[in-house]
Coordinates of N, CA and C in Angstrom, one line a residue:
M1 N 16.7 17.6 28.9 CA 15.6 17.1 28.7 C 16.3 15.9 27.6
K2 N 15.2 14.7 27.4 CA 15.0 13.7 26.6 C 14.5 14.5 25.7
K3 N 15.2 13.6 23.8 CA 14.4 13.9 22.9 C 12.9 13.1 22.6
K4 N 12.4 13.0 22.2 CA 11.0 12.0 22.1 C 10.9 11.1 20.7
N5 N 10.8 10.0 20.6 CA 10.7 9.3 18.7 C 9.4 9.9 18.7
H6 N 9.7 10.2 17.5 CA 8.0 10.8 16.9 C 7.8 9.6 15.3
I7 N 6.5 9.4 15.5 CA 6.6 8.4 14.6 C 5.4 9.5 14.1
P8 N 6.2 9.3 12.8 CA 5.2 10.4 11.0 C 4.0 9.4 11.3
H9 N 2.9 10.5 11.3 CA 1.2 10.4 11.0 C 0.9 10.9 9.4
L10 N 1.7 10.2 8.0 CA 0.6 10.5 7.4 C -0.6 11.5 6.3
R11 N -1.0 12.1 6.8 CA -2.5 12.4 7.5 C -3.1 12.5 5.1
S12 N -2.4 12.6 4.4 CA -3.2 11.9 3.2 C -2.2 11.1 2.3
I13 N -2.5 10.6 0.9 CA -2.2 10.2 0.0 C -0.9 11.2 -0.5
G14 N -1.1 11.9 -0.2 CA 0.2 13.8 -1.0 C 1.7 13.4 0.3
D15 N 0.7 12.8 0.9 CA 1.8 13.5 2.2 C 2.6 11.5 1.8
F16 N 2.3 10.8 1.5 CA 2.6 9.8 1.3 C 3.7 9.8 0.7
Y17 N 2.7 10.5 -0.4 CA 4.4 9.6 -1.8 C 5.2 11.0 -1.4
Q18 N 5.3 11.5 -1.2 CA 6.5 13.0 -0.8 C 7.2 12.2 0.5
Q19 N 6.8 10.9 1.4 CA 7.7 10.9 2.2 C 8.6 9.2 1.2
L20 N 7.7 9.3 0.9 CA 8.2 7.6 0.0 C 8.8 8.2 -1.2
Q21 N 9.8 10.1 -1.9 CA 10.1 10.0 -3.2 C 9.4 9.8 -4.1
I22 N 8.4 9.1 -4.4 CA 7.8 8.6 -5.6 C 6.7 9.9 -6.4
G23 N 7.0 11.4 -6.8 CA 5.2 11.8 -7.4 C 5.0 12.1 -6.5
K24 N 4.1 12.9 -7.4 CA 2.3 13.1 -6.6 C 1.4 12.5 -7.4
P25 N 0.9 11.8 -6.0 CA -0.7 11.3 -6.6 C -1.4 11.6 -7.7
Q26 N -2.4 10.7 -8.2 CA -3.7 11.8 -9.4 C -4.4 12.8 -8.6
G27 N -5.0 12.0 -7.5 CA -6.3 12.6 -7.1 C -5.4 12.3 -5.2
N28 N -6.6 13.7 -4.4 CA -6.6 12.8 -2.5 C -7.4 12.5 -2.1
D29 N -8.8 11.6 -3.6 CA -8.9 10.1 -2.6 C -8.5 9.1 -3.0
F30 N -8.0 9.1 -4.4 CA -7.9 7.4 -5.2 C -6.3 8.2 -5.3
S31 N -5.5 7.0 -5.9 CA -4.6 7.3 -6.4 C -3.6 6.1 -7.3
M32 N -3.1 5.7 -8.0 CA -2.4 3.9 -8.1 C -0.9 4.1 -9.3
M33 N -0.5 3.8 -9.1 CA 1.0 3.9 -9.8 C 1.5 2.2 -9.9
R34 N 2.3 1.7 -11.2 CA 2.8 0.5 -11.1 C 4.5 0.6 -10.9
I35 N 4.2 -0.5 -9.8 CA 5.1 0.2 -8.3 C 6.6 0.4 -9.2
E36 N 7.4 -0.5 -10.3 CA 8.1 -0.4 -11.2 C 9.0 0.8 -11.7
E37 N 7.6 2.0 -12.0 CA 7.7 3.1 -12.1 C 8.1 4.2 -11.7
Q38 N 8.0 3.8 -9.6 CA 8.9 4.5 -9.5 C 10.2 5.4 -9.9
P39 N 10.3 6.9 -9.4 CA 12.3 7.0 -9.4 C 12.9 6.5 -8.9
E40 N 14.2 6.5 -9.9 CA 14.9 5.5 -9.0 C 16.0 6.3 -7.2
T41 N 15.4 7.6 -7.2 CA 15.9 8.3 -6.3 C 14.6 8.2 -5.0
K42 N 13.4 7.0 -5.0 CA 12.8 6.6 -3.8 C 13.3 6.4 -2.8
R43 N 12.5 5.6 -1.7 CA 13.2 5.6 -0.4 C 13.3 3.5 -0.1
L44 N 14.5 3.3 -0.4 CA 14.0 1.9 0.1 C 14.3 1.2 1.4
E45 N 13.3 2.4 2.4 CA 13.0 1.8 3.2 C 12.0 3.2 4.0
M46 N 11.6 2.4 4.9 CA 10.3 3.5 5.3 C 10.3 3.1 7.3
P47 N 10.2 4.4 8.2 CA 11.0 3.5 9.2 C 9.0 3.8 9.5
L48 N 9.1 3.3 10.8 CA 7.5 3.1 11.7 C 6.6 3.8 10.9
F49 N 5.9 4.3 10.7 CA 4.1 5.3 10.2 C 2.9 5.4 10.4
R50 N 2.3 5.5 10.2 CA 1.3 5.7 10.3 C 0.6 6.8 9.2
C51 N -0.6 6.6 8.3 CA -1.1 6.8 7.7 C -2.8 6.5 7.5
D52 N -3.2 7.7 7.1 CA -5.3 8.1 7.0 C -5.7 8.0 6.4
F53 N -5.3 6.6 5.2 CA -5.9 6.5 4.1 C -5.6 4.9 4.2
Y54 N -6.1 3.8 3.0 CA -6.5 2.4 3.0 C -5.3 2.4 1.3
R55 N -4.4 1.1 1.9 CA -3.5 1.0 0.9 C -3.3 -0.8 0.2
L56 N -3.1 -1.0 -0.5 CA -3.2 -2.2 -1.6 C -1.9 -1.7 -2.6
V57 N -1.2 -2.8 -1.6 CA 0.0 -3.2 -2.7 C -0.1 -4.2 -3.2
F58 N 0.0 -4.8 -4.4 CA 0.1 -6.5 -4.8 C 0.7 -5.7 -5.2
I59 N 2.2 -6.8 -4.8 CA 3.8 -7.7 -5.3 C 3.4 -8.5 -6.3
R60 N 4.0 -8.7 -7.8 CA 4.3 -9.5 -8.0 C 5.9 -10.4 -8.0
S61 N 6.4 -9.6 -7.6 CA 8.1 -9.4 -7.2 C 8.1 -9.9 -6.3
K62 N 8.8 -11.3 -5.8 CA 9.7 -11.0 -4.0 C 10.9 -9.5 -3.9
G63 N 10.5 -9.6 -2.4 CA 11.6 -8.8 -2.3 C 11.7 -7.2 -1.1
V64 N 9.9 -7.3 -0.5 CA 9.8 -6.7 0.5 C 9.6 -6.3 1.8
E65 N 9.5 -6.7 2.5 CA 9.9 -6.8 4.2 C 8.8 -5.8 5.3
W66 N 8.0 -6.6 5.5 CA 7.3 -5.7 6.3 C 7.8 -6.0 8.0
L67 N 7.6 -4.7 8.7 CA 8.2 -4.5 9.8 C 6.5 -4.1 10.7
L68 N 5.8 -5.3 10.7 CA 4.9 -4.1 11.8 C 5.6 -4.5 13.6
P69 N 4.7 -3.6 14.4 CA 4.8 -4.0 15.7 C 5.2 -5.5 16.3
E70 N 3.7 -6.8 15.3 CA 3.7 -7.3 16.4 C 4.2 -8.4 15.6
K71 N 4.4 -7.7 14.4 CA 4.9 -9.6 13.2 C 5.6 -8.4 12.3
Q72 N 6.8 -10.2 12.0 CA 7.7 -9.3 10.6 C 7.4 -10.3 9.2
F73 N 7.2 -10.2 8.1 CA 6.8 -10.7 6.8 C 8.1 -10.3 5.4
E74 N 8.5 -11.6 5.0 CA 8.7 -10.8 3.6 C 7.1 -11.0 2.4
S75 N 7.3 -10.8 1.9 CA 6.9 -10.5 0.0 C 7.5 -11.6 -0.5
T76 N 6.3 -12.4 -1.2 CA 6.6 -13.4 -2.1 C 6.3 -12.6 -3.6
E77 N 6.0 -13.9 -4.5 CA 6.0 -13.1 -5.5 C 3.9 -13.3 -6.1
N78 N 3.5 -12.8 -6.3 CA 2.1 -13.2 -6.3 C 1.4 -12.9 -4.7
C79 N 1.4 -11.3 -3.8 CA 0.8 -11.7 -3.0 C 0.4 -9.5 -2.4
I80 N -0.8 -9.8 -1.3 CA -1.0 -8.7 -1.8 C -1.6 -7.8 -0.4
Y81 N -0.6 -6.7 0.3 CA -0.6 -6.0 1.1 C -1.8 -5.6 2.1
F82 N -2.4 -5.1 2.7 CA -3.1 -4.5 3.4 C -3.3 -3.8 4.4
S83 N -3.3 -2.2 4.3 CA -2.8 -2.1 4.9 C -4.2 -0.2 5.5
Y84 N -4.6 -0.4 7.1 CA -6.0 0.9 6.7 C -5.3 1.8 7.8
P85 N -6.3 3.3 7.9 CA -5.6 3.8 9.2 C -5.0 3.4 10.1
G86 N -4.6 4.5 10.2 CA -4.1 4.1 12.2 C -2.4 3.1 12.1
K87 N -3.0 2.0 11.2 CA -2.1 1.1 11.4 C -0.5 1.4 11.2
L88 N 0.1 0.9 12.8 CA 1.7 1.2 12.4 C 2.1 -0.2 11.7
E89 N 2.9 0.5 10.8 CA 4.2 0.1 10.0 C 4.8 0.3 9.7
S90 N 6.5 0.0 8.9 CA 7.6 0.3 8.7 C 8.0 -1.0 7.6
W91 N 8.9 -0.6 6.9 CA 9.3 -1.9 5.4 C 10.3 -1.4 4.4
Q92 N 11.2 -2.1 4.5 CA 11.9 -1.9 4.1 C 12.1 -2.6 2.1
S93 N 13.3 -2.7 1.4 CA 13.6 -3.1 0.1 C 15.3 -2.8 -0.6
G94 N 14.9 -4.2 -1.0 CA 16.1 -4.1 -1.2 C 16.8 -4.3 -2.5
E95 N 15.9 -4.5 -3.2 CA 15.2 -4.7 -4.7 C 14.7 -3.8 -5.3
K96 N 14.8 -4.1 -6.9 CA 13.5 -3.4 -7.7 C 12.1 -4.1 -7.9
I97 N 10.8 -3.9 -7.1 CA 10.0 -4.5 -6.8 C 9.2 -4.5 -7.9
H98 N 8.4 -5.7 -8.2 CA 6.7 -5.0 -9.5 C 5.7 -5.1 -9.1
G99 N 5.2 -4.6 -9.9 CA 3.4 -4.7 -8.8 C 2.9 -2.9 -9.1
Y100 N 2.3 -3.3 -8.0 CA 0.9 -1.8 -7.9 C 0.7 -1.6 -6.5
L101 N 0.3 -0.5 -7.0 CA -0.1 0.8 -5.5 C -0.8 0.6 -4.9
L102 N -1.9 1.1 -4.9 CA -3.3 1.2 -5.1 C -3.5 2.1 -3.7
C103 N -3.7 3.2 -3.3 CA -3.6 4.4 -2.5 C -6.0 5.2 -2.4
F104 N -6.3 4.6 -1.2 CA -7.7 5.4 -0.9 C -8.2 6.0 0.1
T105 N -9.0 6.9 0.0 CA -9.5 7.4 1.5 C -11.1 7.3 1.9
K106 N -10.8 7.5 2.9 CA -13.1 6.2 3.1 C -13.9 7.7 2.1
D107 N -13.3 8.9 1.6 CA -14.0 9.3 1.6 C -14.4 8.9 -0.3
F108 N -13.4 7.6 -0.4 CA -13.4 7.6 -1.8 C -14.7 6.2 -1.7
F109 N -14.3 6.0 -0.7 CA -15.5 4.3 -0.6 C -16.9 5.2 -0.6
H110 N -16.9 6.2 0.3 CA -18.6 7.1 0.5 C -19.1 7.6 -0.7
A111 N -17.8 7.6 -1.6 CA -19.1 8.3 -2.9 C -19.2 7.6 -3.7
N112 N -18.3 5.8 -3.0 CA -19.0 5.4 -4.6 C -19.8 4.2 -3.2
Q113 N -20.5 5.1 -3.0 CA -22.0 3.6 -1.7 C -20.8 2.4 -2.1
M114 N -19.3 2.8 -1.6 CA -19.3 1.4 -0.8 C -18.8 1.7 1.1
R115 N -19.0 -0.1 1.1 CA -18.7 0.0 3.0 C -17.4 -0.4 3.2
I116 N -15.8 0.3 4.0 CA -15.1 -1.1 4.5 C -15.7 -2.5 4.8
S117 N -16.7 -2.2 5.0 CA -16.2 -3.5 6.2 C -16.9 -4.9 5.0
E118 N -17.0 -4.7 3.8 CA -17.0 -5.6 2.6 C -16.0 -5.9 2.5
F119 N -15.2 -5.3 3.0 CA -13.2 -5.8 2.6 C -12.7 -6.8 4.3
P120 N -12.8 -7.2 4.3 CA -12.5 -7.4 5.9 C -10.9 -7.8 6.1
F121 N -10.5 -7.2 4.8 CA -9.0 -7.4 4.5 C -8.0 -6.1 5.3
F122 N -9.3 -4.7 5.2 CA -9.0 -3.8 5.8 C -9.3 -3.4 6.8
T123 N -9.4 -4.3 8.0 CA -9.9 -4.3 9.3 C -8.2 -4.9 10.9
H124 N -8.5 -4.0 10.9 CA -6.9 -4.9 11.8 C -7.5 -6.2 12.5
G125 N -5.7 -6.9 13.1 CA -6.5 -8.2 12.8 C -6.2 -8.3 12.2
K126 N -6.7 -8.9 10.7 CA -7.0 -9.4 9.3 C -5.1 -9.7 9.0
S127 N -5.3 -11.4 8.6 CA -4.3 -11.2 7.6 C -3.3 -10.4 7.1
R128 N -2.4 -10.0 6.9 CA -1.7 -8.4 6.3 C -1.4 -9.4 4.7
L129 N -1.1 -10.8 4.7 CA -1.3 -10.7 2.8 C -2.2 -11.9 2.2
L130 N -2.5 -11.4 1.4 CA -3.3 -12.1 0.3 C -2.7 -12.9 -0.6
Y131 N -2.0 -14.5 -0.9 CA -1.3 -15.0 -1.7 C -2.7 -15.6 -3.0
L132 N -1.9 -15.5 -4.0 CA -2.8 -15.8 -5.1 C -2.1 -16.7 -5.8
Q133 N -3.0 -17.3 -6.0 CA -2.7 -18.4 -8.1 C -1.6 -17.8 -9.3
E134 N -1.0 -18.0 -9.8 CA -0.6 -17.4 -10.7 C -1.8 -17.0 -11.8
A135 N -2.8 -17.7 -12.4 CA -3.8 -17.0 -12.9 C -5.0 -16.0 -12.3
E136 N -4.9 -16.0 -10.8 CA -5.7 -15.1 -10.2 C -4.6 -13.8 -10.3
A137 N -3.3 -13.8 -10.4 CA -2.3 -12.7 -10.3 C -2.5 -12.0 -11.7
M138 N -2.9 -12.9 -12.0 CA -2.8 -12.6 -13.9 C -3.6 -11.5 -13.9
Q139 N -5.5 -12.1 -13.8 CA -6.0 -11.3 -13.6 C -5.9 -10.2 -13.0
L140 N -5.2 -10.0 -12.0 CA -5.4 -8.6 -11.4 C -4.7 -7.8 -11.8
A141 N -3.6 -8.4 -12.7 CA -3.0 -7.6 -13.0 C -3.4 -6.2 -14.3
K142 N -4.3 -8.2 -14.8 CA -5.0 -6.7 -16.2 C -5.7 -5.7 -15.5
Q143 N -7.0 -6.3 -14.7 CA -7.9 -5.4 -13.9 C -7.0 -4.3 -13.1
Q144 N -5.7 -4.5 -13.1 CA -4.7 -2.8 -12.3 C -4.7 -1.9 -13.5
E145 N -4.0 -3.0 -14.7 CA -3.9 -1.9 -16.2 C -4.8 -1.9 -16.8
E146 N -6.3 -1.4 -16.9 CA -7.4 -1.5 -17.4 C -8.1 0.1 -16.3
I147 N -7.6 0.1 -14.9 CA -7.6 1.0 -13.7 C -6.9 1.9 -14.5
L148 N -5.3 1.9 -14.8 CA -4.4 2.9 -15.2 C -4.3 2.8 -16.7
E149 N -5.3 2.7 -17.3 CA -5.9 3.3 -18.2 C -6.9 4.1 -18.2
E150 N -8.2 3.7 -17.2 CA -9.0 4.5 -17.4 C -8.7 6.2 -16.1
I151 N -7.4 5.6 -15.7 CA -7.3 7.2 -15.2 C -6.9 8.1 -16.3
A152 N -5.7 8.1 -17.2 CA -4.4 8.4 -18.2 C -6.1 9.1 -18.9

C-alpha cells in the first residue's frame, strides 16, 4: 500500500504559530509579531502547506525564499509578501529575518466592516511581492510598531 503525501491545512492562526514554533498568537482572528523576535527554536523552512486565513509578511531584510507551485522567488529588503486562504506555499530561510508578520481571518475583516475585495493583493493570481521605497518602508514599519503598541 502506497503512503499518500499529506499537505498540512492550517485551519487557525494558532495552528500556524504552532507549526512554525513561534509561540502563541495574541488572538484567534488577528495576530502580529516582529519576525526577529521569534524564538531561536523556530522553523527555518516550511514544507508545502495551506492556511485558512490571510497573512502579510513585511520583510525589512533579505533572506526568505518562497517556493510556490507555480513560481519560486526570494525576498528583497523592504518588500511585502501576501497570502490568502487556501494558497499553496512553502518557504525557507537561512538567516535571521527582520520585519513583521500579520495574520488575520475573514471574520476580522467582517467585524471591522471591510471587504477583502478592497485589497487586491490578497486574491489569487495577483503579484506575490510588493516592493517598497525606503521612505514607504519606514512609514509602514512605524505603523506596524504603533499596532504592536496598541496590542500590548
